[in-house]
PDB file of C-alpha atoms in Angstrom:
ATOM      1  CA  UNK A   1      -0.018   0.116   0.001  1.00  0.00           C
ATOM      2  CA  UNK A   2       1.556   3.373  -0.966  1.00  0.00           C
ATOM      3  CA  UNK A   3       2.545   5.593   1.870  1.00  0.00           C
ATOM      4  CA  UNK A   4       0.604   8.464   0.585  1.00  0.00           C
ATOM      5  CA  UNK A   5      -2.675   6.413   0.696  1.00  0.00           C
ATOM      6  CA  UNK A   6      -2.778   5.969   4.390  1.00  0.00           C
ATOM      7  CA  UNK A   7      -4.582   7.839   7.213  1.00  0.00           C
ATOM      8  CA  UNK A   8      -2.148   9.753   9.301  1.00  0.00           C
ATOM      9  CA  UNK A   9      -1.950  10.403  13.200  1.00  0.00           C
ATOM     10  CA  UNK A  10       0.427  12.486  14.929  1.00  0.00           C
ATOM     11  CA  UNK A  11       2.542  11.383  17.838  1.00  0.00           C
ATOM     12  CA  UNK A  12       2.881  13.839  20.837  1.00  0.00           C
ATOM     13  CA  UNK A  13       6.644  13.861  20.997  1.00  0.00           C
ATOM     14  CA  UNK A  14       7.356  17.297  22.447  1.00  0.00           C
ATOM     15  CA  UNK A  15       8.709  17.383  26.174  1.00  0.00           C
ATOM     16  CA  UNK A  16      10.185  20.930  26.373  1.00  0.00           C
ATOM     17  CA  UNK A  17       7.806  23.641  27.040  1.00  0.00           C
ATOM     18  CA  UNK A  18      10.232  25.951  25.155  1.00  0.00           C
ATOM     19  CA  UNK A  19       9.232  24.320  21.846  1.00  0.00           C
ATOM     20  CA  UNK A  20       5.777  25.548  22.078  1.00  0.00           C
ATOM     21  CA  UNK A  21       4.403  29.040  21.777  1.00  0.00           C
ATOM     22  CA  UNK A  22       2.629  30.538  24.780  1.00  0.00           C
ATOM     23  CA  UNK A  23      -0.792  30.187  23.374  1.00  0.00           C
ATOM     24  CA  UNK A  24      -0.494  26.530  22.457  1.00  0.00           C
ATOM     25  CA  UNK A  25       0.924  25.271  25.975  1.00  0.00           C
ATOM     26  CA  UNK A  26      -1.554  27.532  27.846  1.00  0.00           C
ATOM     27  CA  UNK A  27      -4.320  25.438  25.879  1.00  0.00           C
ATOM     28  CA  UNK A  28      -2.754  22.158  26.462  1.00  0.00           C
ATOM     29  CA  UNK A  29      -2.424  23.071  30.217  1.00  0.00           C
ATOM     30  CA  UNK A  30      -6.087  24.047  30.275  1.00  0.00           C
ATOM     31  CA  UNK A  31      -6.933  20.460  28.602  1.00  0.00           C
ATOM     32  CA  UNK A  32      -4.714  18.644  31.226  1.00  0.00           C
ATOM     33  CA  UNK A  33      -5.925  20.599  34.107  1.00  0.00           C
ATOM     34  CA  UNK A  34      -9.665  20.004  33.084  1.00  0.00           C
ATOM     35  CA  UNK A  35      -9.112  16.209  32.582  1.00  0.00           C
ATOM     36  CA  UNK A  36      -7.132  15.973  36.128  1.00  0.00           C
ATOM     37  CA  UNK A  37     -10.149  17.649  37.697  1.00  0.00           C
ATOM     38  CA  UNK A  38     -12.759  15.545  35.995  1.00  0.00           C
ATOM     39  CA  UNK A  39     -14.372  18.673  34.166  1.00  0.00           C
ATOM     40  CA  UNK A  40     -15.617  16.673  31.226  1.00  0.00           C
ATOM     41  CA  UNK A  41     -17.653  19.358  29.694  1.00  0.00           C
ATOM     42  CA  UNK A  42     -14.773  21.389  29.565  1.00  0.00           C
ATOM     43  CA  UNK A  43     -12.492  18.895  28.254  1.00  0.00           C
ATOM     44  CA  UNK A  44     -14.821  18.129  25.303  1.00  0.00           C
ATOM     45  CA  UNK A  45     -15.305  21.833  24.580  1.00  0.00           C
ATOM     46  CA  UNK A  46     -11.532  22.260  24.237  1.00  0.00           C
ATOM     47  CA  UNK A  47     -11.142  19.181  22.024  1.00  0.00           C
ATOM     48  CA  UNK A  48     -13.838  20.335  19.777  1.00  0.00           C
ATOM     49  CA  UNK A  49     -12.734  24.116  19.573  1.00  0.00           C
ATOM     50  CA  UNK A  50     -11.005  25.154  16.254  1.00  0.00           C
ATOM     51  CA  UNK A  51      -7.530  25.990  17.550  1.00  0.00           C
ATOM     52  CA  UNK A  52      -4.725  27.628  15.390  1.00  0.00           C
ATOM     53  CA  UNK A  53      -2.696  24.503  16.349  1.00  0.00           C
ATOM     54  CA  UNK A  54      -5.518  21.841  16.326  1.00  0.00           C
ATOM     55  CA  UNK A  55      -3.198  18.940  15.091  1.00  0.00           C
ATOM     56  CA  UNK A  56      -1.205  19.596  18.540  1.00  0.00           C
ATOM     57  CA  UNK A  57      -4.249  19.688  20.784  1.00  0.00           C
ATOM     58  CA  UNK A  58      -5.865  16.293  20.844  1.00  0.00           C
ATOM     59  CA  UNK A  59      -7.547  13.847  22.952  1.00  0.00           C
ATOM     60  CA  UNK A  60      -4.225  12.065  23.114  1.00  0.00           C
ATOM     61  CA  UNK A  61      -2.228  15.072  24.367  1.00  0.00           C
ATOM     62  CA  UNK A  62      -0.416  14.873  27.590  1.00  0.00           C
ATOM     63  CA  UNK A  63       0.762  17.839  29.777  1.00  0.00           C
ATOM     64  CA  UNK A  64       4.064  19.140  28.228  1.00  0.00           C
ATOM     65  CA  UNK A  65       6.852  19.147  30.944  1.00  0.00           C
ATOM     66  CA  UNK A  66       4.533  16.924  33.110  1.00  0.00           C
ATOM     67  CA  UNK A  67       5.771  13.598  34.800  1.00  0.00           C
ATOM     68  CA  UNK A  68       2.508  11.391  34.536  1.00  0.00           C
ATOM     69  CA  UNK A  69       2.058  11.029  30.904  1.00  0.00           C
ATOM     70  CA  UNK A  70      -1.634  11.087  31.480  1.00  0.00           C
ATOM     71  CA  UNK A  71      -3.914  11.809  28.317  1.00  0.00           C
ATOM     72  CA  UNK A  72      -7.512  12.514  28.918  1.00  0.00           C
ATOM     73  CA  UNK A  73      -8.617   8.807  28.756  1.00  0.00           C
ATOM     74  CA  UNK A  74      -6.347   7.929  31.323  1.00  0.00           C
ATOM     75  CA  UNK A  75      -7.844  10.634  33.694  1.00  0.00           C
ATOM     76  CA  UNK A  76     -11.345   9.131  32.907  1.00  0.00           C
ATOM     77  CA  UNK A  77     -10.229   5.895  33.783  1.00  0.00           C
ATOM     78  CA  UNK A  78      -8.743   7.215  37.025  1.00  0.00           C
ATOM     79  CA  UNK A  79     -11.834   8.954  37.939  1.00  0.00           C
ATOM     80  CA  UNK A  80     -14.168   6.219  36.923  1.00  0.00           C
ATOM     81  CA  UNK A  81     -15.910   8.748  34.554  1.00  0.00           C
ATOM     82  CA  UNK A  82     -19.471   8.017  33.242  1.00  0.00           C
ATOM     83  CA  UNK A  83     -19.432   5.710  30.261  1.00  0.00           C
ATOM     84  CA  UNK A  84     -20.802   8.552  28.010  1.00  0.00           C
ATOM     85  CA  UNK A  85     -17.762  10.530  28.713  1.00  0.00           C
ATOM     86  CA  UNK A  86     -15.500   7.456  27.920  1.00  0.00           C
ATOM     87  CA  UNK A  87     -17.369   7.069  24.690  1.00  0.00           C
ATOM     88  CA  UNK A  88     -17.044  10.788  23.677  1.00  0.00           C
ATOM     89  CA  UNK A  89     -13.416  10.658  24.186  1.00  0.00           C
ATOM     90  CA  UNK A  90     -12.993   7.350  22.206  1.00  0.00           C
ATOM     91  CA  UNK A  91     -15.248   8.876  19.396  1.00  0.00           C
ATOM     92  CA  UNK A  92     -12.697  11.802  19.421  1.00  0.00           C
ATOM     93  CA  UNK A  93      -9.923   9.318  18.726  1.00  0.00           C
ATOM     94  CA  UNK A  94      -8.463   8.326  22.104  1.00  0.00           C
ATOM     95  CA  UNK A  95      -6.027   5.573  21.889  1.00  0.00           C
ATOM     96  CA  UNK A  96      -7.013   2.724  24.208  1.00  0.00           C
ATOM     97  CA  UNK A  97      -3.435   1.353  24.012  1.00  0.00           C
ATOM     98  CA  UNK A  98      -1.582   4.548  24.885  1.00  0.00           C
ATOM     99  CA  UNK A  99       0.543   4.103  28.080  1.00  0.00           C
ATOM    100  CA  UNK A 100       1.418   6.611  30.893  1.00  0.00           C
ATOM    101  CA  UNK A 101       4.865   7.247  32.145  1.00  0.00           C
ATOM    102  CA  UNK A 102       4.587   4.305  34.541  1.00  0.00           C
ATOM    103  CA  UNK A 103       3.469   1.905  31.641  1.00  0.00           C
ATOM    104  CA  UNK A 104      -0.218   1.826  32.386  1.00  0.00           C
ATOM    105  CA  UNK A 105      -3.057   1.833  29.815  1.00  0.00           C
ATOM    106  CA  UNK A 106      -6.559   3.449  30.580  1.00  0.00           C
ATOM    107  CA  UNK A 107      -7.883  -0.240  31.065  1.00  0.00           C
ATOM    108  CA  UNK A 108      -5.064  -1.012  33.808  1.00  0.00           C
ATOM    109  CA  UNK A 109      -5.704   2.150  35.633  1.00  0.00           C
ATOM    110  CA  UNK A 110      -9.479   1.513  35.692  1.00  0.00           C
ATOM    111  CA  UNK A 111      -8.714  -1.953  36.962  1.00  0.00           C
ATOM    112  CA  UNK A 112      -6.343  -0.708  39.705  1.00  0.00           C
ATOM    113  CA  UNK A 113      -8.885   1.834  40.919  1.00  0.00           C
ATOM    114  CA  UNK A 114     -11.842  -0.635  40.910  1.00  0.00           C
ATOM    115  CA  UNK A 115     -13.853   0.758  37.930  1.00  0.00           C
ATOM    116  CA  UNK A 116     -14.448  -2.264  36.248  1.00  0.00           C
ATOM    117  CA  UNK A 117     -17.290  -1.020  33.792  1.00  0.00           C
ATOM    118  CA  UNK A 118     -14.820   1.761  32.611  1.00  0.00           C
ATOM    119  CA  UNK A 119     -12.011  -0.957  32.168  1.00  0.00           C
ATOM    120  CA  UNK A 120     -14.376  -2.917  30.072  1.00  0.00           C
ATOM    121  CA  UNK A 121     -15.245  -0.113  27.907  1.00  0.00           C
ATOM    122  CA  UNK A 122     -11.417   0.934  27.241  1.00  0.00           C
ATOM    123  CA  UNK A 123     -10.092  -2.481  26.854  1.00  0.00           C
ATOM    124  CA  UNK A 124      -8.184  -3.205  23.740  1.00  0.00           C
ATOM    125  CA  UNK A 125      -7.867  -7.179  23.043  1.00  0.00           C
ATOM    126  CA  UNK A 126      -4.893  -7.676  20.984  1.00  0.00           C
ATOM    127  CA  UNK A 127      -2.861 -10.787  20.596  1.00  0.00           C
ATOM    128  CA  UNK A 128       0.339  -8.461  19.865  1.00  0.00           C
ATOM    129  CA  UNK A 129       0.219  -6.028  22.918  1.00  0.00           C
ATOM    130  CA  UNK A 130       2.667  -7.148  25.389  1.00  0.00           C
ATOM    131  CA  UNK A 131       4.687  -9.605  23.444  1.00  0.00           C
ATOM    132  CA  UNK A 132       8.384  -9.261  23.230  1.00  0.00           C
ATOM    133  CA  UNK A 133       8.396  -8.726  19.528  1.00  0.00           C
ATOM    134  CA  UNK A 134       6.417  -5.557  19.652  1.00  0.00           C
ATOM    135  CA  UNK A 135       8.430  -4.334  22.666  1.00  0.00           C
ATOM    136  CA  UNK A 136      11.595  -5.192  20.750  1.00  0.00           C
ATOM    137  CA  UNK A 137      10.696  -3.195  17.740  1.00  0.00           C
ATOM    138  CA  UNK A 138       9.345  -0.331  19.873  1.00  0.00           C
ATOM    139  CA  UNK A 139      12.909  -0.273  21.292  1.00  0.00           C
ATOM    140  CA  UNK A 140      14.672  -0.183  18.027  1.00  0.00           C
ATOM    141  CA  UNK A 141      12.383   2.750  16.800  1.00  0.00           C
ATOM    142  CA  UNK A 142      13.400   4.707  19.842  1.00  0.00           C
ATOM    143  CA  UNK A 143      17.128   3.844  19.296  1.00  0.00           C
ATOM    144  CA  UNK A 144      17.004   5.067  15.655  1.00  0.00           C
ATOM    145  CA  UNK A 145      15.497   8.310  16.638  1.00  0.00           C
ATOM    146  CA  UNK A 146      18.000   8.895  19.262  1.00  0.00           C
ATOM    147  CA  UNK A 147      20.799   8.157  16.921  1.00  0.00           C
ATOM    148  CA  UNK A 148      19.209  10.390  14.119  1.00  0.00           C
ATOM    149  CA  UNK A 149      18.482  13.419  16.462  1.00  0.00           C
ATOM    150  CA  UNK A 150      21.343  13.170  18.740  1.00  0.00           C
ATOM    151  CA  UNK A 151      23.062  16.419  17.501  1.00  0.00           C
ATOM    152  CA  UNK A 152      19.877  18.330  18.430  1.00  0.00           C
ATOM    153  CA  UNK A 153      20.615  17.774  22.275  1.00  0.00           C
ATOM    154  CA  UNK A 154      16.898  17.542  22.942  1.00  0.00           C
ATOM    155  CA  UNK A 155      14.817  14.928  24.770  1.00  0.00           C
ATOM    156  CA  UNK A 156      11.695  13.637  23.161  1.00  0.00           C
ATOM    157  CA  UNK A 157       8.792  11.274  23.943  1.00  0.00           C
ATOM    158  CA  UNK A 158       9.401   8.162  22.090  1.00  0.00           C
ATOM    159  CA  UNK A 159       6.606   6.626  19.960  1.00  0.00           C
ATOM    160  CA  UNK A 160       4.630   3.605  21.212  1.00  0.00           C
ATOM    161  CA  UNK A 161       3.341   0.993  18.887  1.00  0.00           C
ATOM    162  CA  UNK A 162       0.297   0.212  20.550  1.00  0.00           C
ATOM    163  CA  UNK A 163      -1.789   3.002  18.515  1.00  0.00           C
ATOM    164  CA  UNK A 164      -0.544   1.058  15.468  1.00  0.00           C
ATOM    165  CA  UNK A 165      -2.439  -2.094  16.786  1.00  0.00           C
ATOM    166  CA  UNK A 166      -5.470   0.012  16.930  1.00  0.00           C
ATOM    167  CA  UNK A 167      -4.920   1.523  13.479  1.00  0.00           C
ATOM    168  CA  UNK A 168      -2.778  -0.984  11.608  1.00  0.00           C
ATOM    169  CA  UNK A 169      -3.438   0.626   8.142  1.00  0.00           C
ATOM    170  CA  UNK A 170      -2.409   4.130   9.238  1.00  0.00           C
ATOM    171  CA  UNK A 171       0.831   5.972   9.271  1.00  0.00           C
ATOM    172  CA  UNK A 172       2.183   8.004  12.141  1.00  0.00           C
ATOM    173  CA  UNK A 173       4.148  11.271  12.325  1.00  0.00           C
ATOM    174  CA  UNK A 174       6.645  11.942  15.063  1.00  0.00           C
ATOM    175  CA  UNK A 175       7.998  15.506  14.898  1.00  0.00           C
ATOM    176  CA  UNK A 176      11.270  16.237  16.194  1.00  0.00           C
ATOM    177  CA  UNK A 177      12.019  19.703  17.722  1.00  0.00           C
ATOM    178  CA  UNK A 178      14.945  21.418  15.855  1.00  0.00           C
ATOM    179  CA  UNK A 179      14.841  19.078  13.049  1.00  0.00           C
ATOM    180  CA  UNK A 180      12.260  20.792  10.866  1.00  0.00           C
ATOM    181  CA  UNK A 181      11.077  17.197   9.998  1.00  0.00           C
ATOM    182  CA  UNK A 182      10.815  14.004  11.829  1.00  0.00           C
ATOM    183  CA  UNK A 183       9.771  10.530  11.649  1.00  0.00           C
ATOM    184  CA  UNK A 184       6.955   8.881   9.658  1.00  0.00           C
ATOM    185  CA  UNK A 185       6.298   5.295  10.489  1.00  0.00           C
ATOM    186  CA  UNK A 186       3.760   2.506   9.505  1.00  0.00           C
ATOM    187  CA  UNK A 187       3.466  -1.223   8.906  1.00  0.00           C
ATOM    188  CA  UNK A 188       4.905  -2.456   5.585  1.00  0.00           C
ATOM    189  CA  UNK A 189       2.255  -5.188   5.756  1.00  0.00           C
ATOM    190  CA  UNK A 190      -0.531  -4.296   7.910  1.00  0.00           C
ATOM    191  CA  UNK A 191      -1.851  -7.919   7.923  1.00  0.00           C
ATOM    192  CA  UNK A 192       1.364  -9.421   8.956  1.00  0.00           C
ATOM    193  CA  UNK A 193       2.677  -6.530  11.143  1.00  0.00           C
ATOM    194  CA  UNK A 194       6.290  -7.832  11.180  1.00  0.00           C
ATOM    195  CA  UNK A 195       8.071  -5.125   9.420  1.00  0.00           C
ATOM    196  CA  UNK A 196       7.838  -1.392  10.378  1.00  0.00           C
ATOM    197  CA  UNK A 197       8.733   1.042   7.615  1.00  0.00           C
ATOM    198  CA  UNK A 198      10.330   4.307   9.004  1.00  0.00           C
ATOM    199  CA  UNK A 199      11.055   7.436   6.959  1.00  0.00           C
ATOM    200  CA  UNK A 200      12.780  10.484   8.409  1.00  0.00           C
ATOM    201  CA  UNK A 201      13.993  13.711   6.893  1.00  0.00           C
ATOM    202  CA  UNK A 202      14.449  17.408   7.645  1.00  0.00           C
ATOM    203  CA  UNK A 203      12.780  19.837   5.571  1.00  0.00           C
ATOM    204  CA  UNK A 204      15.502  22.217   5.374  1.00  0.00           C
ATOM    205  CA  UNK A 205      18.054  19.844   4.447  1.00  0.00           C
ATOM    206  CA  UNK A 206      17.853  18.660   0.802  1.00  0.00           C
ATOM    207  CA  UNK A 207      18.608  14.798   0.480  1.00  0.00           C
ATOM    208  CA  UNK A 208      18.376  14.313   4.212  1.00  0.00           C
ATOM    209  CA  UNK A 209      15.893  11.675   3.972  1.00  0.00           C
ATOM    210  CA  UNK A 210      16.556   7.906   5.187  1.00  0.00           C
ATOM    211  CA  UNK A 211      14.132   5.149   5.112  1.00  0.00           C
ATOM    212  CA  UNK A 212      14.658   1.937   7.549  1.00  0.00           C
ATOM    213  CA  UNK A 213      12.979  -1.182   7.998  1.00  0.00           C
ATOM    214  CA  UNK A 214      12.350  -2.547  11.645  1.00  0.00           C
ATOM    215  CA  UNK A 215      11.692  -6.014  12.564  1.00  0.00           C
ATOM    216  CA  UNK A 216      12.096  -8.068  15.745  1.00  0.00           C
ATOM    217  CA  UNK A 217      15.638  -8.655  14.407  1.00  0.00           C
ATOM    218  CA  UNK A 218      16.778  -5.064  14.361  1.00  0.00           C
ATOM    219  CA  UNK A 219      16.971  -1.873  11.950  1.00  0.00           C
ATOM    220  CA  UNK A 220      17.847  -2.241   8.424  1.00  0.00           C
ATOM    221  CA  UNK A 221      18.822   1.020   6.312  1.00  0.00           C
ATOM    222  CA  UNK A 222      16.987   0.607   2.891  1.00  0.00           C
ATOM    223  CA  UNK A 223      17.112   4.033   0.969  1.00  0.00           C
ATOM    224  CA  UNK A 224      19.055   7.260   1.669  1.00  0.00           C
ATOM    225  CA  UNK A 225      19.194  10.540  -0.007  1.00  0.00           C
ATOM    226  CA  UNK A 226      15.539  11.508  -0.846  1.00  0.00           C
ATOM    227  CA  UNK A 227      14.146  14.916   0.184  1.00  0.00           C
TER     228      UNK A 227
END
């Protein structure tokens, strides 16, 4: 399947508040504050508003510079929110597989807090999640990003492959601060899900592109020099 034919999602990679303008991180803080407090009407209103940087204010956004890595669905699980709230977040694209900084999904948080109805509503059954093959590929992807972006001297929130289990025929975009570009990744074969194709480039450096294939066995460079 050609790369350009795939739906695209954005991975929330930015950790440094200095990499966002004041208006953007103020709105992100407002979203995080409302979700933490369980003010769901406010959360949904922020998500539905037409922001100047709407692609960076989504239902999967976390607090930039925070430590918990909680997105709104994690907060809904922690609070034991009404199922209509959970459904509203899922309808807006909340990823059930997204992990917090402690490695918990919304389901595991809800189970821990005793909110079983919420846990059942956000569960994502997958034979691949949690297996070492997917975990190894995630580690290789993080290593590739670290090596390619090392000269920028910045930390980034590394992509998780769980959302690709929810959207196996999509591609994901991971921007890298200071690179004026980033990493695009998708399954080479969505059915088999054994090889991840990863492209990276800088928009201001002609011929900077590299394409790699990642499997459970490691990383292979397959193309260099595209724009």
